Amino acid sequence: MGLAIKHQHDLVAILAAGASLELSAKAKHQHDLVALATAAKTGGSHLTLSDISIKPQHDLIAIATAGKGHVTLRD
């Protein structure tokens, strides 16, 4: 099973447990991306988000703020 089809709460738990993930931001809601970034910060892990070119600047800043150095944004 690919990570893309895991439920949001599963992804949050994986990040909070300390595992780093790389996911596409394309089909994710903003509040879910912020929650994932927060979980990465909490767990000391790292979240890499690809396909971010469709997201507005203020959304990217909110994600980065939630992750505080635990998020990489990639196109």
PDB file of N, CA, C, O and CB in Angstrom:
ATOM      1  N   MET A   1       0.849  -1.175   0.000  1.00  0.00           N
ATOM      2  CA  MET A   1       0.000   0.000   0.000  1.00  0.00           C
ATOM      3  C   MET A   1       0.893   1.236   0.000  1.00  0.00           C
ATOM      4  O   MET A   1       1.799   1.348   0.826  1.00  0.00           O
ATOM      5  CB  MET A   1      -0.965  -0.001   1.223  1.00  0.00           C
ATOM      6  N   GLY A   2       0.642   2.163  -0.922  1.00  0.00           N
ATOM      7  CA  GLY A   2       1.420   3.388  -0.994  1.00  0.00           C
ATOM      8  C   GLY A   2       1.007   4.385   0.077  1.00  0.00           C
ATOM      9  O   GLY A   2      -0.124   4.364   0.562  1.00  0.00           O
ATOM     10  N   LEU A   3       1.930   5.246   0.435  1.00  0.00           N
ATOM     11  CA  LEU A   3       1.636   6.251   1.454  1.00  0.00           C
ATOM     12  C   LEU A   3       0.560   7.224   1.012  1.00  0.00           C
ATOM     13  O   LEU A   3      -0.167   7.762   1.847  1.00  0.00           O
ATOM     14  CB  LEU A   3       2.889   7.012   1.808  1.00  0.00           C
ATOM     15  N   ALA A   4       0.446   7.457  -0.283  1.00  0.00           N
ATOM     16  CA  ALA A   4      -0.531   8.426  -0.786  1.00  0.00           C
ATOM     17  C   ALA A   4      -1.960   8.036  -0.439  1.00  0.00           C
ATOM     18  O   ALA A   4      -2.827   8.906  -0.347  1.00  0.00           O
ATOM     19  CB  ALA A   4      -0.394   8.572  -2.288  1.00  0.00           C
ATOM     20  N   ILE A   5      -2.223   6.759  -0.247  1.00  0.00           N
ATOM     21  CA  ILE A   5      -3.597   6.348   0.054  1.00  0.00           C
ATOM     22  C   ILE A   5      -3.826   6.067   1.540  1.00  0.00           C
ATOM     23  O   ILE A   5      -4.904   5.619   1.931  1.00  0.00           O
ATOM     24  CB  ILE A   5      -3.948   5.117  -0.749  1.00  0.00           C
ATOM     25  N   LYS A   6      -2.825   6.326   2.354  1.00  0.00           N
ATOM     26  CA  LYS A   6      -3.010   6.191   3.807  1.00  0.00           C
ATOM     27  C   LYS A   6      -3.933   7.296   4.300  1.00  0.00           C
ATOM     28  O   LYS A   6      -3.981   8.381   3.722  1.00  0.00           O
ATOM     29  CB  LYS A   6      -1.641   6.245   4.557  1.00  0.00           C
ATOM     30  N   HIS A   7      -4.651   7.016   5.354  1.00  0.00           N
ATOM     31  CA  HIS A   7      -5.529   8.019   5.962  1.00  0.00           C
ATOM     32  C   HIS A   7      -4.689   9.110   6.619  1.00  0.00           C
ATOM     33  O   HIS A   7      -3.554   8.874   7.033  1.00  0.00           O
ATOM     34  CB  HIS A   7      -6.480   7.366   7.000  1.00  0.00           C
ATOM     35  N   GLN A   8      -5.261  10.295   6.706  1.00  0.00           N
ATOM     36  CA  GLN A   8      -4.580  11.444   7.296  1.00  0.00           C
ATOM     37  C   GLN A   8      -4.066  11.135   8.706  1.00  0.00           C
ATOM     38  O   GLN A   8      -2.919  11.444   9.030  1.00  0.00           O
ATOM     39  CB  GLN A   8      -5.522  12.646   7.336  1.00  0.00           C
ATOM     40  N   HIS A   9      -4.908  10.529   9.539  1.00  0.00           N
ATOM     41  CA  HIS A   9      -4.481  10.257  10.920  1.00  0.00           C
ATOM     42  C   HIS A   9      -3.307   9.273  10.968  1.00  0.00           C
ATOM     43  O   HIS A   9      -2.483   9.334  11.881  1.00  0.00           O
ATOM     44  CB  HIS A   9      -5.658   9.702  11.736  1.00  0.00           C
ATOM     45  N   ASP A  10      -3.231   8.372   9.991  1.00  0.00           N
ATOM     46  CA  ASP A  10      -2.096   7.448   9.925  1.00  0.00           C
ATOM     47  C   ASP A  10      -0.808   8.196   9.586  1.00  0.00           C
ATOM     48  O   ASP A  10       0.239   7.941  10.180  1.00  0.00           O
ATOM     49  CB  ASP A  10      -2.359   6.343   8.882  1.00  0.00           C
ATOM     50  N   LEU A  11      -0.891   9.119   8.631  1.00  0.00           N
ATOM     51  CA  LEU A  11       0.281   9.899   8.241  1.00  0.00           C
ATOM     52  C   LEU A  11       0.763  10.777   9.397  1.00  0.00           C
ATOM     53  O   LEU A  11       1.965  10.898   9.632  1.00  0.00           O
ATOM     54  CB  LEU A  11      -0.039  10.766   7.015  1.00  0.00           C
ATOM     55  N   VAL A  12      -0.175  11.384  10.110  1.00  0.00           N
ATOM     56  CA  VAL A  12       0.173  12.205  11.276  1.00  0.00           C
ATOM     57  C   VAL A  12       0.881  11.346  12.321  1.00  0.00           C
ATOM     58  O   VAL A  12       1.898  11.760  12.878  1.00  0.00           O
ATOM     59  CB  VAL A  12      -1.096  12.866  11.886  1.00  0.00           C
ATOM     60  N   ALA A  13       0.356  10.166  12.586  1.00  0.00           N
ATOM     61  CA  ALA A  13       0.955   9.270  13.585  1.00  0.00           C
ATOM     62  C   ALA A  13       2.359   8.832  13.168  1.00  0.00           C
ATOM     63  O   ALA A  13       3.253   8.746  14.009  1.00  0.00           O
ATOM     64  CB  ALA A  13       0.063   8.034  13.799  1.00  0.00           C
ATOM     65  N   ILE A  14       2.557   8.557  11.895  1.00  0.00           N
ATOM     66  CA  ILE A  14       3.868   8.139  11.390  1.00  0.00           C
ATOM     67  C   ILE A  14       4.892   9.257  11.582  1.00  0.00           C
ATOM     68  O   ILE A  14       6.007   9.014  12.045  1.00  0.00           O
ATOM     69  CB  ILE A  14       3.777   7.745   9.896  1.00  0.00           C
ATOM     70  N   LEU A  15       4.508  10.482  11.224  1.00  0.00           N
ATOM     71  CA  LEU A  15       5.409  11.625  11.401  1.00  0.00           C
ATOM     72  C   LEU A  15       5.679  11.903  12.876  1.00  0.00           C
ATOM     73  O   LEU A  15       6.818  12.162  13.263  1.00  0.00           O
ATOM     74  CB  LEU A  15       4.822  12.872  10.736  1.00  0.00           C
ATOM     75  N   ALA A  16       4.645  11.851  13.690  1.00  0.00           N
ATOM     76  CA  ALA A  16       4.797  12.116  15.124  1.00  0.00           C
ATOM     77  C   ALA A  16       5.674  11.063  15.802  1.00  0.00           C
ATOM     78  O   ALA A  16       6.301  11.336  16.826  1.00  0.00           O
ATOM     79  CB  ALA A  16       3.424  12.164  15.802  1.00  0.00           C
ATOM     80  N   ALA A  17       5.713   9.864  15.230  1.00  0.00           N
ATOM     81  CA  ALA A  17       6.549   8.793  15.780  1.00  0.00           C
ATOM     82  C   ALA A  17       8.021   8.952  15.400  1.00  0.00           C
ATOM     83  O   ALA A  17       8.884   8.261  15.941  1.00  0.00           O
ATOM     84  CB  ALA A  17       6.042   7.442  15.301  1.00  0.00           C
ATOM     85  N   GLY A  18       8.304   9.863  14.470  1.00  0.00           N
ATOM     86  CA  GLY A  18       9.694  10.133  14.122  1.00  0.00           C
ATOM     87  C   GLY A  18      10.126   9.738  12.728  1.00  0.00           C
ATOM     88  O   GLY A  18      11.277   9.970  12.360  1.00  0.00           O
ATOM     89  N   ALA A  19       9.243   9.148  11.938  1.00  0.00           N
ATOM     90  CA  ALA A  19       9.600   8.776  10.570  1.00  0.00           C
ATOM     91  C   ALA A  19       9.433   9.971   9.640  1.00  0.00           C
ATOM     92  O   ALA A  19       8.502  10.760   9.797  1.00  0.00           O
ATOM     93  CB  ALA A  19       8.739   7.591  10.082  1.00  0.00           C
ATOM     94  N   SER A  20      10.327  10.102   8.682  1.00  0.00           N
ATOM     95  CA  SER A  20      10.235  11.170   7.694  1.00  0.00           C
ATOM     96  C   SER A  20       9.489  10.667   6.470  1.00  0.00           C
ATOM     97  O   SER A  20       9.610   9.504   6.085  1.00  0.00           O
ATOM     98  CB  SER A  20      11.639  11.685   7.302  1.00  0.00           C
ATOM     99  N   LEU A  21       8.710  11.566   5.861  1.00  0.00           N
ATOM    100  CA  LEU A  21       7.890  11.203   4.711  1.00  0.00           C
ATOM    101  C   LEU A  21       8.059  12.203   3.580  1.00  0.00           C
ATOM    102  O   LEU A  21       8.383  13.369   3.805  1.00  0.00           O
ATOM    103  CB  LEU A  21       6.425  11.110   5.112  1.00  0.00           C
ATOM    104  N   GLU A  22       7.832  11.727   2.353  1.00  0.00           N
ATOM    105  CA  GLU A  22       7.746  12.589   1.184  1.00  0.00           C
ATOM    106  C   GLU A  22       6.386  12.343   0.547  1.00  0.00           C
ATOM    107  O   GLU A  22       6.058  11.217   0.175  1.00  0.00           O
ATOM    108  CB  GLU A  22       8.919  12.316   0.168  1.00  0.00           C
ATOM    109  N   LEU A  23       5.597  13.408   0.425  1.00  0.00           N
ATOM    110  CA  LEU A  23       4.231  13.302  -0.083  1.00  0.00           C
ATOM    111  C   LEU A  23       3.952  14.387  -1.111  1.00  0.00           C
ATOM    112  O   LEU A  23       4.609  15.428  -1.122  1.00  0.00           O
ATOM    113  CB  LEU A  23       3.221  13.392   1.064  1.00  0.00           C
ATOM    114  N   SER A  24       2.976  14.139  -1.972  1.00  0.00           N
ATOM    115  CA  SER A  24       2.495  15.157  -2.900  1.00  0.00           C
ATOM    116  C   SER A  24       1.458  16.022  -2.196  1.00  0.00           C
ATOM    117  O   SER A  24       0.564  15.512  -1.521  1.00  0.00           O
ATOM    118  CB  SER A  24       1.897  14.510  -4.181  1.00  0.00           C
ATOM    119  N   ALA A  25       1.585  17.326  -2.360  1.00  0.00           N
ATOM    120  CA  ALA A  25       0.627  18.263  -1.767  1.00  0.00           C
ATOM    121  C   ALA A  25      -0.567  18.499  -2.681  1.00  0.00           C
ATOM    122  O   ALA A  25      -1.525  19.169  -2.293  1.00  0.00           O
ATOM    123  CB  ALA A  25       1.307  19.589  -1.457  1.00  0.00           C
ATOM    124  N   LYS A  26      -0.516  17.960  -3.871  1.00  0.00           N
ATOM    125  CA  LYS A  26      -1.512  18.260  -4.902  1.00  0.00           C
ATOM    126  C   LYS A  26      -2.946  17.996  -4.459  1.00  0.00           C
ATOM    127  O   LYS A  26      -3.811  18.851  -4.653  1.00  0.00           O
ATOM    128  CB  LYS A  26      -1.222  17.454  -6.130  1.00  0.00           C
ATOM    129  N   ALA A  27      -3.214  16.861  -3.882  1.00  0.00           N
ATOM    130  CA  ALA A  27      -4.593  16.486  -3.546  1.00  0.00           C
ATOM    131  C   ALA A  27      -4.918  16.668  -2.064  1.00  0.00           C
ATOM    132  O   ALA A  27      -5.972  16.230  -1.603  1.00  0.00           O
ATOM    133  CB  ALA A  27      -4.841  15.048  -3.940  1.00  0.00           C
ATOM    134  N   LYS A  28      -4.022  17.309  -1.318  1.00  0.00           N
ATOM    135  CA  LYS A  28      -4.232  17.471   0.126  1.00  0.00           C
ATOM    136  C   LYS A  28      -4.852  18.830   0.430  1.00  0.00           C
ATOM    137  O   LYS A  28      -4.532  19.830  -0.213  1.00  0.00           O
ATOM    138  CB  LYS A  28      -2.902  17.312   0.889  1.00  0.00           C
ATOM    139  N   HIS A  29      -5.738  18.852   1.413  1.00  0.00           N
ATOM    140  CA  HIS A  29      -6.323  20.108   1.886  1.00  0.00           C
ATOM    141  C   HIS A  29      -5.297  20.853   2.738  1.00  0.00           C
ATOM    142  O   HIS A  29      -4.419  20.245   3.349  1.00  0.00           O
ATOM    143  CB  HIS A  29      -7.627  19.845   2.699  1.00  0.00           C
ATOM    144  N   GLN A  30      -5.422  22.163   2.767  1.00  0.00           N
ATOM    145  CA  GLN A  30      -4.478  22.999   3.504  1.00  0.00           C
ATOM    146  C   GLN A  30      -4.393  22.615   4.982  1.00  0.00           C
ATOM    147  O   GLN A  30      -3.296  22.496   5.527  1.00  0.00           O
ATOM    148  CB  GLN A  30      -4.872  24.459   3.377  1.00  0.00           C
ATOM    149  N   HIS A  31      -5.536  22.422   5.631  1.00  0.00           N
ATOM    150  CA  HIS A  31      -5.501  22.086   7.060  1.00  0.00           C
ATOM    151  C   HIS A  31      -4.808  20.743   7.307  1.00  0.00           C
ATOM    152  O   HIS A  31      -4.188  20.549   8.353  1.00  0.00           O
ATOM    153  CB  HIS A  31      -6.924  22.050   7.630  1.00  0.00           C
ATOM    154  N   ASP A  32      -4.911  19.822   6.354  1.00  0.00           N
ATOM    155  CA  ASP A  32      -4.216  18.538   6.486  1.00  0.00           C
ATOM    156  C   ASP A  32      -2.701  18.717   6.357  1.00  0.00           C
ATOM    157  O   ASP A  32      -1.933  18.085   7.082  1.00  0.00           O
ATOM    158  CB  ASP A  32      -4.722  17.543   5.426  1.00  0.00           C
ATOM    159  N   LEU A  33      -2.280  19.576   5.435  1.00  0.00           N
ATOM    160  CA  LEU A  33      -0.851  19.827   5.259  1.00  0.00           C
ATOM    161  C   LEU A  33      -0.251  20.494   6.497  1.00  0.00           C
ATOM    162  O   LEU A  33       0.861  20.165   6.910  1.00  0.00           O
ATOM    163  CB  LEU A  33      -0.613  20.701   4.021  1.00  0.00           C
ATOM    164  N   VAL A  34      -0.988  21.423   7.078  1.00  0.00           N
ATOM    165  CA  VAL A  34      -0.524  22.079   8.307  1.00  0.00           C
ATOM    166  C   VAL A  34      -0.418  21.058   9.441  1.00  0.00           C
ATOM    167  O   VAL A  34       0.538  21.085  10.215  1.00  0.00           O
ATOM    168  CB  VAL A  34      -1.483  23.235   8.709  1.00  0.00           C
ATOM    169  N   ALA A  35      -1.395  20.162   9.536  1.00  0.00           N
ATOM    170  CA  ALA A  35      -1.359  19.122  10.573  1.00  0.00           C
ATOM    171  C   ALA A  35      -0.170  18.182  10.370  1.00  0.00           C
ATOM    172  O   ALA A  35       0.462  17.767  11.342  1.00  0.00           O
ATOM    173  CB  ALA A  35      -2.672  18.316  10.572  1.00  0.00           C
ATOM    174  N   LEU A  36       0.136  17.848   9.132  1.00  0.00           N
ATOM    175  CA  LEU A  36       1.290  16.994   8.844  1.00  0.00           C
ATOM    176  C   LEU A  36       2.593  17.699   9.220  1.00  0.00           C
ATOM    177  O   LEU A  36       3.491  17.085   9.795  1.00  0.00           O
ATOM    178  CB  LEU A  36       1.310  16.600   7.354  1.00  0.00           C
ATOM    179  N   ALA A  37       2.692  18.978   8.897  1.00  0.00           N
ATOM    180  CA  ALA A  37       3.889  19.747   9.239  1.00  0.00           C
ATOM    181  C   ALA A  37       4.063  19.839  10.752  1.00  0.00           C
ATOM    182  O   ALA A  37       5.177  19.718  11.264  1.00  0.00           O
ATOM    183  CB  ALA A  37       3.813  21.155   8.631  1.00  0.00           C
ATOM    184  N   THR A  38       2.975  20.051  11.453  1.00  0.00           N
ATOM    185  CA  THR A  38       3.016  20.113  12.916  1.00  0.00           C
ATOM    186  C   THR A  38       3.467  18.776  13.500  1.00  0.00           C
ATOM    187  O   THR A  38       4.252  18.740  14.448  1.00  0.00           O
ATOM    188  CB  THR A  38       1.634  20.502  13.480  1.00  0.00           C
ATOM    189  N   ALA A  39       2.970  17.680  12.934  1.00  0.00           N
ATOM    190  CA  ALA A  39       3.353  16.345  13.407  1.00  0.00           C
ATOM    191  C   ALA A  39       4.837  16.083  13.162  1.00  0.00           C
ATOM    192  O   ALA A  39       5.501  15.456  13.988  1.00  0.00           O
ATOM    193  CB  ALA A  39       2.506  15.266  12.712  1.00  0.00           C
ATOM    194  N   ALA A  40       5.359  16.559  12.031  1.00  0.00           N
ATOM    195  CA  ALA A  40       6.785  16.394  11.746  1.00  0.00           C
ATOM    196  C   ALA A  40       7.623  17.135  12.788  1.00  0.00           C
ATOM    197  O   ALA A  40       8.631  16.616  13.269  1.00  0.00           O
ATOM    198  CB  ALA A  40       7.120  16.905  10.324  1.00  0.00           C
ATOM    199  N   LYS A  41       7.202  18.341  13.128  1.00  0.00           N
ATOM    200  CA  LYS A  41       7.912  19.119  14.152  1.00  0.00           C
ATOM    201  C   LYS A  41       7.845  18.413  15.502  1.00  0.00           C
ATOM    202  O   LYS A  41       8.857  18.286  16.192  1.00  0.00           O
ATOM    203  CB  LYS A  41       7.319  20.541  14.266  1.00  0.00           C
ATOM    204  N   THR A  42       6.656  17.955  15.877  1.00  0.00           N
ATOM    205  CA  THR A  42       6.450  17.284  17.158  1.00  0.00           C
ATOM    206  C   THR A  42       7.300  16.023  17.276  1.00  0.00           C
ATOM    207  O   THR A  42       7.899  15.764  18.320  1.00  0.00           O
ATOM    208  CB  THR A  42       4.977  16.936  17.338  1.00  0.00           C
ATOM    209  N   GLY A  43       7.347  15.241  16.198  1.00  0.00           N
ATOM    210  CA  GLY A  43       8.077  13.978  16.219  1.00  0.00           C
ATOM    211  C   GLY A  43       9.557  14.102  15.915  1.00  0.00           C
ATOM    212  O   GLY A  43      10.289  13.114  15.973  1.00  0.00           O
ATOM    213  N   GLY A  44      10.008  15.317  15.591  1.00  0.00           N
ATOM    214  CA  GLY A  44      11.413  15.491  15.235  1.00  0.00           C
ATOM    215  C   GLY A  44      11.756  14.848  13.909  1.00  0.00           C
ATOM    216  O   GLY A  44      12.916  14.527  13.650  1.00  0.00           O
ATOM    217  N   SER A  45      10.749  14.658  13.067  1.00  0.00           N
ATOM    218  CA  SER A  45      10.958  14.027  11.769  1.00  0.00           C
ATOM    219  C   SER A  45      11.005  15.102  10.690  1.00  0.00           C
ATOM    220  O   SER A  45      11.141  16.286  10.999  1.00  0.00           O
ATOM    221  CB  SER A  45       9.840  12.992  11.467  1.00  0.00           C
ATOM    222  N   HIS A  46      10.896  14.700   9.434  1.00  0.00           N
ATOM    223  CA  HIS A  46      10.948  15.654   8.331  1.00  0.00           C
ATOM    224  C   HIS A  46       9.882  15.300   7.303  1.00  0.00           C
ATOM    225  O   HIS A  46       9.692  14.134   6.957  1.00  0.00           O
ATOM    226  CB  HIS A  46      12.354  15.672   7.678  1.00  0.00           C
ATOM    227  N   LEU A  47       9.199  16.320   6.828  1.00  0.00           N
ATOM    228  CA  LEU A  47       8.163  16.174   5.809  1.00  0.00           C
ATOM    229  C   LEU A  47       8.615  16.901   4.557  1.00  0.00           C
ATOM    230  O   LEU A  47       8.914  18.094   4.601  1.00  0.00           O
ATOM    231  CB  LEU A  47       6.793  16.724   6.309  1.00  0.00           C
ATOM    232  N   THR A  48       8.666  16.186   3.435  1.00  0.00           N
ATOM    233  CA  THR A  48       8.953  16.799   2.144  1.00  0.00           C
ATOM    234  C   THR A  48       7.666  16.780   1.332  1.00  0.00           C
ATOM    235  O   THR A  48       7.079  15.723   1.103  1.00  0.00           O
ATOM    236  CB  THR A  48      10.116  16.055   1.392  1.00  0.00           C
ATOM    237  N   LEU A  49       7.235  17.967   0.899  1.00  0.00           N
ATOM    238  CA  LEU A  49       6.021  18.093   0.097  1.00  0.00           C
ATOM    239  C   LEU A  49       6.395  18.475  -1.326  1.00  0.00           C
ATOM    240  O   LEU A  49       7.091  19.465  -1.551  1.00  0.00           O
ATOM    241  CB  LEU A  49       5.054  19.139   0.709  1.00  0.00           C
ATOM    242  N   SER A  50       5.928  17.685  -2.281  1.00  0.00           N
ATOM    243  CA  SER A  50       6.149  17.991  -3.692  1.00  0.00           C
ATOM    244  C   SER A  50       4.848  18.510  -4.300  1.00  0.00           C
ATOM    245  O   SER A  50       3.803  18.506  -3.650  1.00  0.00           O
ATOM    246  CB  SER A  50       6.659  16.737  -4.465  1.00  0.00           C
ATOM    247  N   ASP A  51       4.923  18.954  -5.543  1.00  0.00           N
ATOM    248  CA  ASP A  51       3.754  19.476  -6.275  1.00  0.00           C
ATOM    249  C   ASP A  51       3.139  20.674  -5.554  1.00  0.00           C
ATOM    250  O   ASP A  51       1.917  20.769  -5.437  1.00  0.00           O
ATOM    251  CB  ASP A  51       2.693  18.371  -6.452  1.00  0.00           C
ATOM    252  N   ILE A  52       3.970  21.576  -5.077  1.00  0.00           N
ATOM    253  CA  ILE A  52       3.477  22.707  -4.290  1.00  0.00           C
ATOM    254  C   ILE A  52       3.182  23.941  -5.137  1.00  0.00           C
ATOM    255  O   ILE A  52       2.701  24.945  -4.612  1.00  0.00           O
ATOM    256  CB  ILE A  52       4.480  23.061  -3.225  1.00  0.00           C
ATOM    257  N   SER A  53       3.461  23.882  -6.433  1.00  0.00           N
ATOM    258  CA  SER A  53       3.280  25.070  -7.276  1.00  0.00           C
ATOM    259  C   SER A  53       1.826  25.516  -7.363  1.00  0.00           C
ATOM    260  O   SER A  53       1.563  26.671  -7.698  1.00  0.00           O
ATOM    261  CB  SER A  53       3.804  24.798  -8.667  1.00  0.00           C
ATOM    262  N   ILE A  54       0.881  24.638  -7.073  1.00  0.00           N
ATOM    263  CA  ILE A  54      -0.541  25.005  -7.126  1.00  0.00           C
ATOM    264  C   ILE A  54      -1.009  25.706  -5.856  1.00  0.00           C
ATOM    265  O   ILE A  54      -2.119  26.237  -5.813  1.00  0.00           O
ATOM    266  CB  ILE A  54      -1.387  23.768  -7.361  1.00  0.00           C
ATOM    267  N   LYS A  55      -0.176  25.711  -4.829  1.00  0.00           N
ATOM    268  CA  LYS A  55      -0.562  26.300  -3.541  1.00  0.00           C
ATOM    269  C   LYS A  55      -0.204  27.785  -3.507  1.00  0.00           C
ATOM    270  O   LYS A  55       0.877  28.163  -3.958  1.00  0.00           O
ATOM    271  CB  LYS A  55       0.128  25.555  -2.371  1.00  0.00           C
ATOM    272  N   PRO A  56      -1.092  28.633  -2.982  1.00  0.00           N
ATOM    273  CA  PRO A  56      -0.765  30.058  -2.859  1.00  0.00           C
ATOM    274  C   PRO A  56       0.320  30.301  -1.804  1.00  0.00           C
ATOM    275  O   PRO A  56       0.536  29.485  -0.909  1.00  0.00           O
ATOM    276  CB  PRO A  56      -2.024  30.859  -2.507  1.00  0.00           C
ATOM    277  N   GLN A  57       0.986  31.434  -1.936  1.00  0.00           N
ATOM    278  CA  GLN A  57       2.098  31.801  -1.054  1.00  0.00           C
ATOM    279  C   GLN A  57       1.722  31.732   0.426  1.00  0.00           C
ATOM    280  O   GLN A  57       2.481  31.184   1.226  1.00  0.00           O
ATOM    281  CB  GLN A  57       2.581  33.200  -1.389  1.00  0.00           C
ATOM    282  N   HIS A  58       0.569  32.274   0.801  1.00  0.00           N
ATOM    283  CA  HIS A  58       0.190  32.286   2.222  1.00  0.00           C
ATOM    284  C   HIS A  58      -0.013  30.875   2.775  1.00  0.00           C
ATOM    285  O   HIS A  58       0.230  30.637   3.958  1.00  0.00           O
ATOM    286  CB  HIS A  58      -1.088  33.101   2.418  1.00  0.00           C
ATOM    287  N   ASP A  59      -0.455  29.940   1.935  1.00  0.00           N
ATOM    288  CA  ASP A  59      -0.583  28.547   2.378  1.00  0.00           C
ATOM    289  C   ASP A  59       0.792  27.930   2.639  1.00  0.00           C
ATOM    290  O   ASP A  59       0.985  27.213   3.620  1.00  0.00           O
ATOM    291  CB  ASP A  59      -1.347  27.715   1.326  1.00  0.00           C
ATOM    292  N   LEU A  60       1.741  28.216   1.752  1.00  0.00           N
ATOM    293  CA  LEU A  60       3.093  27.678   1.924  1.00  0.00           C
ATOM    294  C   LEU A  60       3.747  28.227   3.187  1.00  0.00           C
ATOM    295  O   LEU A  60       4.445  27.503   3.898  1.00  0.00           O
ATOM    296  CB  LEU A  60       3.958  28.006   0.701  1.00  0.00           C
ATOM    297  N   ILE A  61       3.520  29.496   3.458  1.00  0.00           N
ATOM    298  CA  ILE A  61       4.068  30.102   4.677  1.00  0.00           C
ATOM    299  C   ILE A  61       3.449  29.465   5.916  1.00  0.00           C
ATOM    300  O   ILE A  61       4.147  29.225   6.901  1.00  0.00           O
ATOM    301  CB  ILE A  61       3.824  31.625   4.685  1.00  0.00           C
ATOM    302  N   ALA A  62       2.146  29.189   5.878  1.00  0.00           N
ATOM    303  CA  ALA A  62       1.478  28.548   7.016  1.00  0.00           C
ATOM    304  C   ALA A  62       2.031  27.144   7.259  1.00  0.00           C
ATOM    305  O   ALA A  62       2.213  26.736   8.406  1.00  0.00           O
ATOM    306  CB  ALA A  62      -0.042  28.480   6.777  1.00  0.00           C
ATOM    307  N   ILE A  63       2.296  26.414   6.192  1.00  0.00           N
ATOM    308  CA  ILE A  63       2.868  25.066   6.314  1.00  0.00           C
ATOM    309  C   ILE A  63       4.276  25.151   6.903  1.00  0.00           C
ATOM    310  O   ILE A  63       4.621  24.406   7.821  1.00  0.00           O
ATOM    311  CB  ILE A  63       2.900  24.351   4.930  1.00  0.00           C
ATOM    312  N   ALA A  64       5.080  26.063   6.366  1.00  0.00           N
ATOM    313  CA  ALA A  64       6.453  26.227   6.854  1.00  0.00           C
ATOM    314  C   ALA A  64       6.475  26.663   8.316  1.00  0.00           C
ATOM    315  O   ALA A  64       7.302  26.186   9.092  1.00  0.00           O
ATOM    316  CB  ALA A  64       7.204  27.248   5.994  1.00  0.00           C
ATOM    317  N   THR A  65       5.585  27.554   8.691  1.00  0.00           N
ATOM    318  CA  THR A  65       5.507  28.022  10.074  1.00  0.00           C
ATOM    319  C   THR A  65       5.133  26.877  11.012  1.00  0.00           C
ATOM    320  O   THR A  65       5.691  26.756  12.103  1.00  0.00           O
ATOM    321  CB  THR A  65       4.486  29.166  10.199  1.00  0.00           C
ATOM    322  N   ALA A  66       4.199  26.048  10.592  1.00  0.00           N
ATOM    323  CA  ALA A  66       3.775  24.910  11.417  1.00  0.00           C
ATOM    324  C   ALA A  66       4.905  23.901  11.596  1.00  0.00           C
ATOM    325  O   ALA A  66       5.029  23.288  12.656  1.00  0.00           O
ATOM    326  CB  ALA A  66       2.556  24.221  10.791  1.00  0.00           C
ATOM    327  N   GLY A  67       5.730  23.728  10.563  1.00  0.00           N
ATOM    328  CA  GLY A  67       6.803  22.740  10.620  1.00  0.00           C
ATOM    329  C   GLY A  67       8.097  23.238  11.236  1.00  0.00           C
ATOM    330  O   GLY A  67       8.904  22.432  11.697  1.00  0.00           O
ATOM    331  N   LYS A  68       8.313  24.541  11.254  1.00  0.00           N
ATOM    332  CA  LYS A  68       9.503  25.160  11.871  1.00  0.00           C
ATOM    333  C   LYS A  68      10.802  24.403  11.585  1.00  0.00           C
ATOM    334  O   LYS A  68      11.460  23.917  12.505  1.00  0.00           O
ATOM    335  CB  LYS A  68       9.308  25.255  13.371  1.00  0.00           C
ATOM    336  N   GLY A  69      11.166  24.308  10.304  1.00  0.00           N
ATOM    337  CA  GLY A  69      12.429  23.670   9.941  1.00  0.00           C
ATOM    338  C   GLY A  69      12.345  22.179   9.681  1.00  0.00           C
ATOM    339  O   GLY A  69      13.354  21.547   9.372  1.00  0.00           O
ATOM    340  N   HIS A  70      11.164  21.614   9.802  1.00  0.00           N
ATOM    341  CA  HIS A  70      10.981  20.176   9.583  1.00  0.00           C
ATOM    342  C   HIS A  70      10.237  19.888   8.281  1.00  0.00           C
ATOM    343  O   HIS A  70       9.748  18.778   8.074  1.00  0.00           O
ATOM    344  CB  HIS A  70      10.226  19.558  10.755  1.00  0.00           C
ATOM    345  N   VAL A  71      10.153  20.900   7.397  1.00  0.00           N
ATOM    346  CA  VAL A  71       9.412  20.757   6.143  1.00  0.00           C
ATOM    347  C   VAL A  71      10.274  21.252   4.988  1.00  0.00           C
ATOM    348  O   VAL A  71      10.922  22.295   5.084  1.00  0.00           O
ATOM    349  CB  VAL A  71       8.066  21.538   6.198  1.00  0.00           C
ATOM    350  N   THR A  72      10.276  20.491   3.895  1.00  0.00           N
ATOM    351  CA  THR A  72      10.893  20.915   2.643  1.00  0.00           C
ATOM    352  C   THR A  72       9.792  21.013   1.602  1.00  0.00           C
ATOM    353  O   THR A  72       8.981  20.098   1.457  1.00  0.00           O
ATOM    354  CB  THR A  72      12.025  19.924   2.186  1.00  0.00           C
ATOM    355  N   LEU A  73       9.765  22.128   0.878  1.00  0.00           N
ATOM    356  CA  LEU A  73       8.781  22.340  -0.184  1.00  0.00           C
ATOM    357  C   LEU A  73       9.489  22.177  -1.521  1.00  0.00           C
ATOM    358  O   LEU A  73      10.483  22.848  -1.798  1.00  0.00           O
ATOM    359  CB  LEU A  73       8.107  23.753  -0.071  1.00  0.00           C
ATOM    360  N   ARG A  74       8.967  21.280  -2.343  1.00  0.00           N
ATOM    361  CA  ARG A  74       9.567  20.956  -3.639  1.00  0.00           C
ATOM    362  C   ARG A  74       8.518  21.036  -4.719  1.00  0.00           C
ATOM    363  O   ARG A  74       7.360  20.692  -4.485  1.00  0.00           O
ATOM    364  CB  ARG A  74      10.211  19.560  -3.623  1.00  0.00           C
ATOM    365  N   ASP A  75       8.903  21.485  -5.900  1.00  0.00           N
ATOM    366  CA  ASP A  75       7.953  21.526  -7.013  1.00  0.00           C
ATOM    367  C   ASP A  75       7.968  20.222  -7.763  1.00  0.00           C
ATOM    368  O   ASP A  75       7.232  20.061  -8.737  1.00  0.00           O
ATOM    369  CB  ASP A  75       8.269  22.681  -7.961  1.00  0.00           C
TER     370      ASP A  75
END
